[in-house]
Coordinates of C-alpha atoms in Angstrom, one line a residue:
M1 CA -158.8 24.6 17.3
S2 CA -159.5 25.4 21.0
P3 CA -161.8 28.3 21.9
A4 CA -158.9 30.0 23.8
S5 CA -156.7 30.1 20.7
A6 CA -159.5 31.6 18.6
R7 CA -159.9 34.7 20.8
P8 CA -158.0 37.8 20.1
G9 CA -155.0 38.2 22.3
T10 CA -155.0 41.9 22.9
D11 CA -156.5 41.7 26.4
R12 CA -154.4 38.8 27.6
A13 CA -151.1 38.5 29.3
R14 CA -148.2 37.6 27.0
T15 CA -148.7 34.1 25.6
A16 CA -146.1 31.6 24.7
G17 CA -146.8 32.1 21.0
H18 CA -146.2 35.9 21.4
A19 CA -143.0 35.2 23.4
I20 CA -141.7 33.1 20.5
V21 CA -142.2 36.0 18.1
E22 CA -140.5 38.4 20.5
S23 CA -137.6 36.0 20.9
L24 CA -137.2 35.7 17.1
A25 CA -136.9 39.5 17.0
L26 CA -134.3 39.3 19.8
H27 CA -132.3 36.9 17.5
G28 CA -132.4 39.4 14.7
V29 CA -135.0 37.7 12.5
R30 CA -136.4 40.0 9.9
R31 CA -138.7 37.7 8.0
V32 CA -140.2 34.2 8.4
F33 CA -141.4 32.1 5.5
A34 CA -144.7 30.5 6.3
V35 CA -147.7 28.5 5.1
P36 CA -150.4 29.2 7.7
G37 CA -152.2 26.6 9.8
E38 CA -154.7 26.6 12.6
S39 CA -152.2 24.8 14.8
Y40 CA -150.1 27.9 15.4
L41 CA -152.5 30.8 15.2
D42 CA -151.2 32.4 18.3
V43 CA -147.7 32.7 16.7
L44 CA -149.3 34.3 13.6
D45 CA -151.2 36.6 16.0
G46 CA -147.9 37.6 17.6
L47 CA -146.4 38.3 14.1
H48 CA -149.4 40.7 13.4
D49 CA -147.9 43.5 15.4
S50 CA -144.2 42.5 15.0
D51 CA -141.6 44.2 12.7
I52 CA -140.9 40.7 11.4
T53 CA -142.3 40.2 7.8
T54 CA -144.4 37.1 7.3
V55 CA -143.7 35.9 3.8
V56 CA -146.8 33.8 3.0
C57 CA -145.8 31.0 0.6
R58 CA -147.7 28.6 -1.6
H59 CA -146.1 25.3 -0.5
E60 CA -144.3 24.3 2.6
G61 CA -141.4 22.8 0.6
G62 CA -141.0 26.2 -1.1
A63 CA -141.2 28.1 2.2
T64 CA -138.6 25.9 3.9
Y65 CA -136.3 26.1 0.9
M66 CA -136.5 29.9 1.2
A67 CA -135.5 29.6 4.8
E68 CA -132.6 27.3 3.9
A69 CA -131.4 29.7 1.2
H70 CA -131.5 32.6 3.7
G71 CA -129.3 30.5 6.0
K72 CA -126.8 29.9 3.2
L73 CA -126.8 33.6 2.1
T74 CA -126.5 35.1 5.6
G75 CA -125.0 32.4 7.8
E76 CA -127.9 33.0 10.2
P77 CA -130.8 30.6 10.6
G78 CA -133.6 31.0 8.1
V79 CA -137.0 30.6 9.8
A80 CA -139.9 28.6 8.3
M81 CA -143.3 28.0 9.9
V82 CA -145.7 25.2 8.8
T83 CA -148.6 23.3 10.3
R84 CA -148.8 19.7 11.5
G85 CA -149.0 16.5 9.5
P86 CA -149.2 17.3 5.8
G87 CA -147.5 20.7 6.3
A88 CA -144.6 19.1 8.1
A89 CA -144.3 16.3 5.5
N90 CA -144.1 18.9 2.7
A91 CA -141.3 20.8 4.6
Y92 CA -139.2 17.6 5.1
V93 CA -137.4 17.9 1.7
A94 CA -135.8 21.2 2.7
V95 CA -134.9 19.8 6.2
H96 CA -133.0 17.0 4.5
A97 CA -131.3 19.5 2.2
A98 CA -130.2 21.7 5.2
W99 CA -128.9 18.6 7.0
Q100 CA -126.8 17.5 4.1
D101 CA -125.7 21.0 3.3
A102 CA -125.0 22.0 6.9
T103 CA -127.2 25.0 6.6
P104 CA -128.6 26.8 9.7
L105 CA -132.4 26.5 9.7
V106 CA -135.2 26.6 12.3
L107 CA -138.5 25.1 11.3
F108 CA -141.5 25.7 13.6
V109 CA -144.2 23.1 13.2
G110 CA -147.7 23.6 14.7
L111 CA -148.9 20.5 16.5
I112 CA -152.2 19.1 17.8
P113 CA -153.2 19.9 21.4
S114 CA -150.9 18.1 23.8
D115 CA -153.7 16.0 25.4
H116 CA -154.7 14.6 21.9
R117 CA -151.3 13.0 21.3
D118 CA -151.0 9.2 20.6
R119 CA -154.8 8.9 19.9
E120 CA -154.6 9.0 16.1
A121 CA -156.0 12.5 16.2
F122 CA -156.4 14.6 13.0
Q123 CA -152.9 15.3 11.5
D124 CA -151.1 13.8 14.4
F125 CA -147.5 12.6 13.9
D126 CA -144.4 12.2 16.0
P127 CA -141.9 15.0 15.2
R128 CA -139.0 13.2 16.8
A129 CA -139.6 10.0 14.8
W130 CA -140.1 12.0 11.6
F131 CA -137.2 14.4 11.9
G132 CA -134.9 12.8 14.4
T133 CA -132.4 11.5 11.8
Q134 CA -132.3 14.7 9.7
A135 CA -132.2 17.5 12.3
K136 CA -129.6 18.5 14.9
R137 CA -132.3 18.8 17.5
V138 CA -136.1 18.2 17.7
L139 CA -137.6 20.4 20.5
L140 CA -141.2 20.2 21.7
L141 CA -142.7 23.0 23.7
D142 CA -144.5 21.3 26.6
R143 CA -144.2 24.2 29.1
P144 CA -145.2 27.7 28.1
E145 CA -142.7 29.3 30.4
R146 CA -139.9 27.7 28.3
A147 CA -141.0 29.2 25.0
S148 CA -138.3 31.8 24.8
E149 CA -135.7 29.3 26.1
L150 CA -136.5 26.9 23.3
V151 CA -136.0 29.6 20.7
A152 CA -132.6 30.4 22.1
E153 CA -131.7 26.7 22.2
A154 CA -132.9 26.2 18.6
F155 CA -130.9 29.0 17.3
F156 CA -127.8 28.0 19.2
A157 CA -128.1 24.4 17.9
A158 CA -128.7 25.5 14.3
R159 CA -125.6 27.8 14.3
S160 CA -123.1 26.0 16.4
G161 CA -120.4 23.5 15.3
R162 CA -121.5 22.0 12.0
P163 CA -124.7 24.0 11.4
G164 CA -127.9 22.4 10.4
P165 CA -131.7 22.3 10.8
V166 CA -133.6 22.3 14.1
V167 CA -137.3 21.5 14.3
V168 CA -139.4 23.1 17.1
G169 CA -142.9 21.6 17.7
L170 CA -145.6 23.9 19.0
P171 CA -148.7 22.3 20.4
E172 CA -151.6 24.6 19.7
D173 CA -152.9 24.6 23.3
I174 CA -149.5 25.3 24.9
I175 CA -148.7 28.4 22.8
T176 CA -151.9 30.1 24.0
R177 CA -150.9 29.9 27.7
P178 CA -149.3 32.7 29.6
A179 CA -145.5 33.0 29.5
P180 CA -143.2 35.1 31.7
P181 CA -142.2 38.6 30.6
E182 CA -138.4 37.8 30.5
L183 CA -136.9 36.6 27.3
H184 CA -134.0 34.2 27.2
P185 CA -130.8 35.9 25.9
V186 CA -129.1 34.8 22.7
V187 CA -126.6 31.9 23.3
P188 CA -123.2 32.8 21.8
V189 CA -121.6 30.5 19.3
T190 CA -117.8 30.0 19.2
D191 CA -115.6 30.1 16.1
G192 CA -113.0 28.0 17.8
G193 CA -109.3 29.0 17.4
V194 CA -105.9 28.0 16.2
A195 CA -103.1 27.3 18.8
P196 CA -99.5 28.4 18.0
A197 CA -98.4 24.8 17.9
E198 CA -101.0 24.0 15.3
L199 CA -99.8 26.8 13.1
D200 CA -96.2 25.7 13.5
A201 CA -97.2 22.1 12.5
L202 CA -99.1 23.5 9.4
R203 CA -96.1 25.6 8.5
E204 CA -93.8 22.6 8.5
L205 CA -96.2 20.7 6.3
F206 CA -96.3 23.5 3.8
V207 CA -92.6 24.2 3.6
R208 CA -92.0 20.5 2.9
A209 CA -94.7 20.2 0.2
E210 CA -93.9 20.2 -3.5
R211 CA -97.6 20.1 -4.6
P212 CA -99.9 21.6 -2.0
L213 CA -103.6 22.1 -2.7
I214 CA -106.4 23.8 -0.7
L215 CA -110.0 22.6 -0.8
A216 CA -112.5 25.2 0.2
G217 CA -116.0 24.4 1.1
G218 CA -118.4 23.6 3.9
P219 CA -120.4 26.0 6.2
R220 CA -119.6 29.0 8.5
W221 CA -117.9 31.1 5.8
T222 CA -118.0 34.9 5.8
P223 CA -117.0 37.5 3.1
R224 CA -114.0 38.3 5.4
A225 CA -112.9 34.6 5.6
A226 CA -113.2 34.2 1.8
A227 CA -111.1 37.3 1.2
R228 CA -108.4 36.2 3.6
L229 CA -108.1 32.7 2.1
T230 CA -107.9 34.2 -1.4
A231 CA -105.2 36.6 -0.3
F232 CA -103.2 33.8 1.4
A233 CA -103.4 31.5 -1.5
E234 CA -102.6 34.2 -4.1
R235 CA -99.6 35.5 -2.0
H236 CA -98.0 32.0 -1.9
R237 CA -99.4 30.8 -5.2
I238 CA -101.2 27.8 -3.8
P239 CA -104.0 26.3 -6.0
V240 CA -107.5 26.3 -4.5
A241 CA -110.1 23.7 -5.5
Q242 CA -113.6 24.4 -4.4
D243 CA -116.2 21.9 -3.2
W244 CA -119.2 20.9 -5.2
R245 CA -121.8 23.7 -5.2
A246 CA -119.4 25.9 -3.2
S247 CA -117.7 27.8 -6.0
D248 CA -117.8 31.2 -4.3
R249 CA -115.1 30.9 -1.7
V250 CA -112.4 32.1 -4.1
P251 CA -113.3 34.5 -6.9
F252 CA -114.0 33.1 -10.4
D253 CA -111.1 35.1 -11.9
S254 CA -108.5 34.5 -9.2
P255 CA -105.1 33.1 -10.4
V256 CA -105.4 30.4 -7.8
N257 CA -109.0 29.2 -8.6
T258 CA -108.7 25.8 -10.1
G259 CA -112.4 24.9 -10.3
Q260 CA -114.8 22.7 -8.4
L261 CA -114.7 19.1 -7.5
G262 CA -117.7 16.8 -7.8
Y263 CA -120.1 16.1 -10.7
G264 CA -118.9 17.9 -13.8
R265 CA -115.4 18.5 -12.5
L266 CA -112.2 18.5 -14.6
D267 CA -110.4 15.2 -14.9
S268 CA -107.1 17.1 -14.4
L269 CA -108.3 18.6 -11.1
A270 CA -109.2 15.1 -9.9
R271 CA -105.6 14.0 -10.7
R272 CA -104.2 16.9 -8.8
V273 CA -106.2 15.9 -5.7
E274 CA -104.5 12.5 -6.0
E275 CA -101.0 14.0 -6.7
A276 CA -101.1 16.7 -4.0
D277 CA -98.6 15.9 -1.2
L278 CA -100.5 18.2 1.1
L279 CA -104.3 18.8 1.0
L280 CA -105.6 21.5 3.3
C281 CA -109.4 21.4 3.6
V282 CA -110.8 24.7 4.9
G283 CA -114.4 24.7 6.2
G284 CA -115.4 21.3 4.9
V285 CA -114.1 17.7 4.5
L286 CA -113.6 15.4 1.6
T287 CA -117.0 13.8 1.3
D288 CA -118.4 11.4 -1.2
V289 CA -119.1 13.8 -4.1
P290 CA -115.7 15.7 -4.2
S291 CA -113.9 12.3 -3.6
D292 CA -115.8 10.8 -6.6
G293 CA -117.7 8.3 -4.5
Y294 CA -114.8 7.7 -2.0
T295 CA -112.3 6.9 -4.7
L296 CA -110.1 10.0 -4.7
R297 CA -107.4 10.5 -2.1
Q298 CA -108.2 7.4 -0.1
S299 CA -104.6 6.2 0.4
P300 CA -103.6 5.8 4.1
S301 CA -100.4 7.6 3.3
S302 CA -102.1 10.8 2.2
T303 CA -101.2 14.0 4.1
T304 CA -104.5 15.8 4.7
V305 CA -105.3 18.6 7.2
V306 CA -108.8 19.7 8.0
A307 CA -109.6 23.1 9.5
N308 CA -113.3 23.2 10.3
I309 CA -115.5 23.6 13.4
D310 CA -117.1 20.2 13.4
A311 CA -115.5 18.1 16.1
T312 CA -117.3 15.0 14.7
L313 CA -115.8 15.4 11.2
R314 CA -119.1 14.2 9.7
G315 CA -118.7 13.1 6.1
R316 CA -114.9 12.7 6.3
S317 CA -113.2 10.2 4.0
G318 CA -109.6 9.1 3.6
A319 CA -106.6 9.5 5.9
L320 CA -106.5 12.5 8.3
T321 CA -103.2 13.9 9.4
R322 CA -104.5 16.7 11.7
Q323 CA -107.7 18.6 12.5
I324 CA -107.7 22.2 13.5
L325 CA -111.0 23.0 15.3
A326 CA -111.8 26.4 13.9
A327 CA -114.5 28.0 11.7
P328 CA -113.3 29.6 8.5
D329 CA -113.3 33.1 10.0
A330 CA -111.0 32.1 12.9
F331 CA -108.8 29.9 10.8
T332 CA -108.2 32.4 8.0
E333 CA -107.4 35.1 10.6
A334 CA -104.6 32.9 11.9
L335 CA -103.6 31.8 8.4
A336 CA -103.1 35.4 7.3
G337 CA -100.1 35.7 9.7
L338 CA -98.5 32.3 8.7
D339 CA -94.9 32.8 7.6
L340 CA -94.0 30.3 4.8
T341 CA -90.6 31.7 4.2
G342 CA -88.5 29.1 2.4
H343 CA -91.3 27.1 0.8
P344 CA -90.7 25.6 -2.6
D345 CA -91.8 27.5 -5.7
W346 CA -95.3 26.4 -6.5
T347 CA -95.8 28.8 -9.4
R348 CA -95.9 26.2 -12.2
W349 CA -98.0 23.7 -10.2
T350 CA -100.6 26.4 -9.7
A351 CA -100.4 28.1 -13.1
E352 CA -101.0 24.8 -14.9
A353 CA -104.1 24.1 -12.8
R354 CA -105.4 27.6 -13.3
E355 CA -105.0 27.5 -17.1
E356 CA -106.9 24.3 -17.3
Q357 CA -109.8 25.8 -15.3
A358 CA -109.8 29.0 -17.2
R359 CA -110.1 27.1 -20.5
H360 CA -112.9 25.0 -19.0
A361 CA -114.9 28.1 -17.8
A362 CA -114.5 30.1 -20.9
L363 CA -117.6 30.3 -23.1
P364 CA -117.0 29.4 -26.8
A365 CA -115.9 32.4 -28.8
A366 CA -119.0 32.5 -31.0
A367 CA -121.5 31.3 -28.3
R368 CA -123.7 34.4 -28.5
T369 CA -124.5 33.6 -32.2
G370 CA -124.5 29.9 -31.9
A371 CA -121.7 29.6 -34.5
G372 CA -119.5 26.6 -33.9
L373 CA -122.0 24.9 -31.7
P374 CA -123.8 21.7 -32.7
A375 CA -126.8 22.2 -35.0
T376 CA -130.1 22.1 -33.2
A377 CA -133.6 21.1 -34.4
P378 CA -135.8 23.9 -35.9
G379 CA -137.6 25.9 -33.2
T380 CA -134.9 25.3 -30.6
A381 CA -132.0 27.4 -29.3
H382 CA -128.7 26.7 -27.5
M383 CA -128.7 27.2 -23.8
T384 CA -125.0 28.2 -24.2
S385 CA -126.1 31.2 -26.3
V386 CA -128.5 32.5 -23.7
I387 CA -126.0 32.0 -20.9
A388 CA -123.4 33.9 -23.0
E389 CA -125.7 36.9 -23.3
L390 CA -126.4 36.8 -19.6
V391 CA -122.8 36.6 -18.6
E392 CA -122.0 39.6 -20.7
R393 CA -124.4 41.6 -18.6
L394 CA -123.9 40.3 -15.1
P395 CA -122.7 42.6 -12.4
D396 CA -119.7 41.4 -10.3
D397 CA -121.9 40.9 -7.2
A398 CA -124.7 38.9 -8.9
V399 CA -126.2 36.0 -7.0
H400 CA -127.2 32.8 -8.8
T401 CA -129.3 29.9 -7.7
F402 CA -130.0 26.5 -9.1
G403 CA -131.4 23.2 -7.9
A404 CA -130.6 19.8 -9.5
G405 CA -130.5 18.6 -13.1
N406 CA -128.5 18.9 -16.3
H407 CA -129.3 22.6 -16.6
C408 CA -127.0 23.2 -13.5
I409 CA -123.9 22.4 -15.7
W410 CA -124.2 25.9 -17.4
A411 CA -124.5 27.6 -14.0
Q412 CA -121.6 25.9 -12.3
R413 CA -119.3 26.1 -15.3
Y414 CA -119.9 29.5 -16.7
L415 CA -121.6 31.9 -14.2
P416 CA -118.9 33.9 -12.5
T417 CA -118.8 34.0 -8.7
R418 CA -116.7 37.0 -7.8
V419 CA -117.8 37.7 -4.2
F420 CA -119.0 35.6 -1.3
P421 CA -121.8 34.6 -1.1
S422 CA -122.9 34.4 -4.7
Q423 CA -123.9 30.8 -5.3
L424 CA -126.9 29.1 -3.7
S425 CA -127.5 25.5 -4.6
M426 CA -128.2 22.0 -3.3
R427 CA -125.5 19.5 -2.4
N428 CA -128.1 16.8 -1.9
G429 CA -129.4 16.9 -5.5
S430 CA -132.8 18.2 -4.5
M431 CA -135.1 19.6 -7.2
G432 CA -137.4 22.6 -6.8
Y433 CA -134.9 24.9 -5.1
S434 CA -134.0 27.5 -7.7
V435 CA -137.1 29.7 -7.6
P436 CA -137.5 29.7 -3.7
A437 CA -133.8 30.4 -3.3
A438 CA -133.9 33.3 -5.7
L439 CA -136.9 34.7 -3.9
A440 CA -135.1 34.6 -0.6
A441 CA -131.9 36.1 -2.0
S442 CA -133.9 38.9 -3.7
L443 CA -135.7 39.8 -0.4
E444 CA -132.5 39.7 1.6
S445 CA -130.3 41.6 -0.9
P446 CA -132.6 43.6 -3.2
G447 CA -129.6 45.7 -4.5
R448 CA -128.0 42.6 -6.0
L449 CA -129.1 40.9 -9.2
T450 CA -130.3 37.4 -8.6
V451 CA -130.5 34.8 -11.4
A452 CA -132.0 31.4 -11.1
I453 CA -131.0 28.7 -13.6
A454 CA -133.8 26.1 -13.8
G455 CA -134.9 23.1 -15.8
D456 CA -138.4 22.3 -16.9
G457 CA -138.8 19.5 -14.4
E458 CA -137.1 21.4 -11.6
F459 CA -139.0 24.6 -12.2
L460 CA -142.5 23.1 -11.9
M461 CA -141.8 21.7 -8.5
N462 CA -141.9 25.2 -6.9
G463 CA -142.5 27.6 -9.8
Q464 CA -145.8 28.7 -8.2
E465 CA -143.7 30.7 -5.7
I466 CA -143.4 33.3 -8.4
A467 CA -146.8 34.4 -7.1
T468 CA -145.2 34.9 -3.7
A469 CA -142.4 36.8 -5.4
V470 CA -144.8 39.2 -7.0
Q471 CA -146.8 39.6 -3.8
Y472 CA -143.7 40.6 -1.8
G473 CA -141.7 42.5 -4.4
A474 CA -138.9 40.0 -5.0
A475 CA -137.4 40.6 -8.4
F476 CA -135.1 38.0 -10.0
L477 CA -134.5 36.4 -13.4
V478 CA -135.2 32.8 -14.2
I479 CA -133.4 31.2 -17.2
L480 CA -135.5 28.1 -17.8
M481 CA -134.1 25.3 -20.0
D482 CA -137.0 23.3 -21.5
N483 CA -135.7 20.0 -23.0
R484 CA -139.0 18.2 -22.2
Q485 CA -137.4 15.5 -20.1
Y486 CA -135.7 14.7 -16.8
G487 CA -132.4 15.1 -18.5
T488 CA -130.0 13.8 -15.8
I489 CA -132.0 10.6 -15.4
R490 CA -132.2 10.2 -19.2
E491 CA -128.4 10.5 -19.3
H492 CA -128.1 7.7 -16.7
Q493 CA -130.7 5.7 -18.6
E494 CA -128.8 5.9 -21.8
R495 CA -125.6 4.8 -20.1
H496 CA -127.1 1.7 -18.5
Y497 CA -130.1 0.9 -20.8
P498 CA -129.2 2.5 -24.2
G499 CA -132.1 3.2 -26.5
R500 CA -134.7 2.3 -23.9
I501 CA -136.2 5.6 -22.8
S502 CA -138.6 5.0 -20.0
G503 CA -140.2 7.4 -17.4
T504 CA -138.2 10.5 -18.3
Q505 CA -140.2 12.3 -20.9
L506 CA -142.3 15.4 -20.2
A507 CA -145.1 17.4 -21.8
N508 CA -144.6 21.0 -20.9
P509 CA -146.8 24.2 -20.7
D510 CA -146.0 27.6 -22.2
F511 CA -143.7 28.7 -19.4
A512 CA -143.6 32.3 -20.5
A513 CA -147.4 32.5 -20.4
Y514 CA -147.3 30.8 -17.0
A515 CA -145.0 33.5 -15.7
R516 CA -147.1 36.3 -17.1
A517 CA -150.2 34.8 -15.4
F518 CA -148.6 35.6 -12.1
G519 CA -147.7 39.2 -13.1
A520 CA -144.0 38.4 -14.0
H521 CA -142.3 39.1 -17.3
G522 CA -142.2 36.1 -19.5
E523 CA -141.0 35.3 -23.0
T524 CA -139.8 32.4 -25.0
V525 CA -136.5 31.8 -27.0
T526 CA -136.6 29.4 -29.8
A527 CA -133.6 30.5 -31.8
D528 CA -130.1 31.9 -30.9
D529 CA -130.7 35.3 -32.5
Q530 CA -133.5 35.9 -30.0
A531 CA -131.3 35.5 -27.0
A532 CA -129.8 39.0 -26.7
G533 CA -133.2 40.8 -26.9
A534 CA -134.8 38.4 -24.5
V535 CA -132.1 38.9 -21.9
E536 CA -132.1 42.6 -22.3
R537 CA -135.9 42.8 -21.8
A538 CA -135.9 40.4 -18.9
L539 CA -133.2 42.3 -17.0
K540 CA -135.1 45.5 -17.5
A541 CA -138.2 44.0 -16.0
V542 CA -136.1 42.8 -13.0
T543 CA -134.0 45.9 -12.4
D544 CA -136.3 48.8 -13.6
E545 CA -139.8 47.3 -13.0
R546 CA -138.8 45.3 -9.9
R547 CA -140.7 42.1 -10.9
P548 CA -139.6 38.6 -11.6
A549 CA -138.9 37.5 -15.2
V550 CA -138.8 34.1 -16.9
I551 CA -136.9 33.4 -20.1
H552 CA -138.3 30.1 -21.5
V553 CA -135.5 28.6 -23.5
V554 CA -136.6 25.7 -25.8
V555 CA -133.7 23.4 -26.5
D556 CA -133.0 20.3 -28.5
Q557 CA -133.0 17.4 -26.0
N558 CA -130.4 15.6 -28.0
I559 CA -127.7 18.3 -27.8
P560 CA -124.9 17.1 -25.5
L561 CA -124.0 18.9 -22.4
P562 CA -121.2 21.5 -22.6

């Protein structure tokens, strides 16, 4: 740390570090998620007198996951700050997640002094080499007078086109130098638009289609866009499939909601993707997961239209008939006025798909008592029974979060998503996301109930952020499924190497006691008749006492998935 950066900044001209903070405020940033480091002390000093809340986290991966979840929830870049070397390495997992999920994120990384570069200095690394393949831009601040400009450029890059992560490197000597008083203005982002000729062509495809299907997913959605798409599909009785981990574009109970593609999807929905004579992708494209590993709808004769704002069509598979370059908000505004007079009657095609999804998403009639479910070993409960008690009590605007693992099946199948946004998860299969995402959602929307569904392996990757939640007043419920194993990998193992369990078994702590140690509510469920009381008490802790709660559900690891 240089002597200059150690001195208080109250008697200096504005520094580049302070200009960065003021530029963040200009871009509407209300909070940053940070693990402190000596490499960016001047930015931390600028935050001291700012209205921006600094959420001090326990791990850089957790902090950057929080920023990613903020981006998903709001559509605006979440902001994380970490230090060089080890800090940047720990943050990388969330950058990868934001890249694959197309989430707007800006990660500020403190760096060594600029004249120490390329000399194997303490914690030195090359940000462009590390992050270059997983970020839209990697920007390095080499001139203090450009500090505000780099913030504007980072936010523009993170938000525009197909959103994604941007990494900004801050050498500790540069951020202490004087910066000009003017701030660079916000760079506007376009939503694109729909030309009349494009609408006419889309209309012709619809009125000729006997079996149309809409696939909703991808980034840049707004509540208004989701409502418009739902209204359009319901008015014309067009079935809507939703992309994997994107189940909140059309309401759970909508008569056109036919479920999600990807892992855990209905076989009947996959067949409909193949049978559809028109597939309209809104917001996203048919990537590997919804296409079952590039096997669904790969025929060159398929009629597929994509309406999204990514001119590169990153991730696309199969034949493409037409692209309309517009974000969901602009596209659905145009779609609302589309006249489909004379189209075939799609009522039966849609109703059959909806009935299949409704049966799939319905909890077993006696799930709350465990009756009719497979018998479990003594001292264990059904995850389905706990979820049934939760669903009974969820408000319509609840937010739920989950990371990766078998426990996610209960969230994506049974938890209702009735408004957008209401589901925060990882399309890249990253673990450790559920708790940080729930924390970010609780801080951003304290009036909504947030529920995290976690597994034992997934929870312990960032469960320590419950300490951060208690510190900053984030209140959410965690339903933690403890099956003492990495269940998804065990499932693959049994399929390929039956009877040869290796490297997947876990010895777990008392998770309820762990939660209580941080100041959260914690209790354990070991039988189905304990579920109702546990959920009632945990929700009371969250809503009335405004503190996190963890329900530790001990399950039989040999019970099959729902």
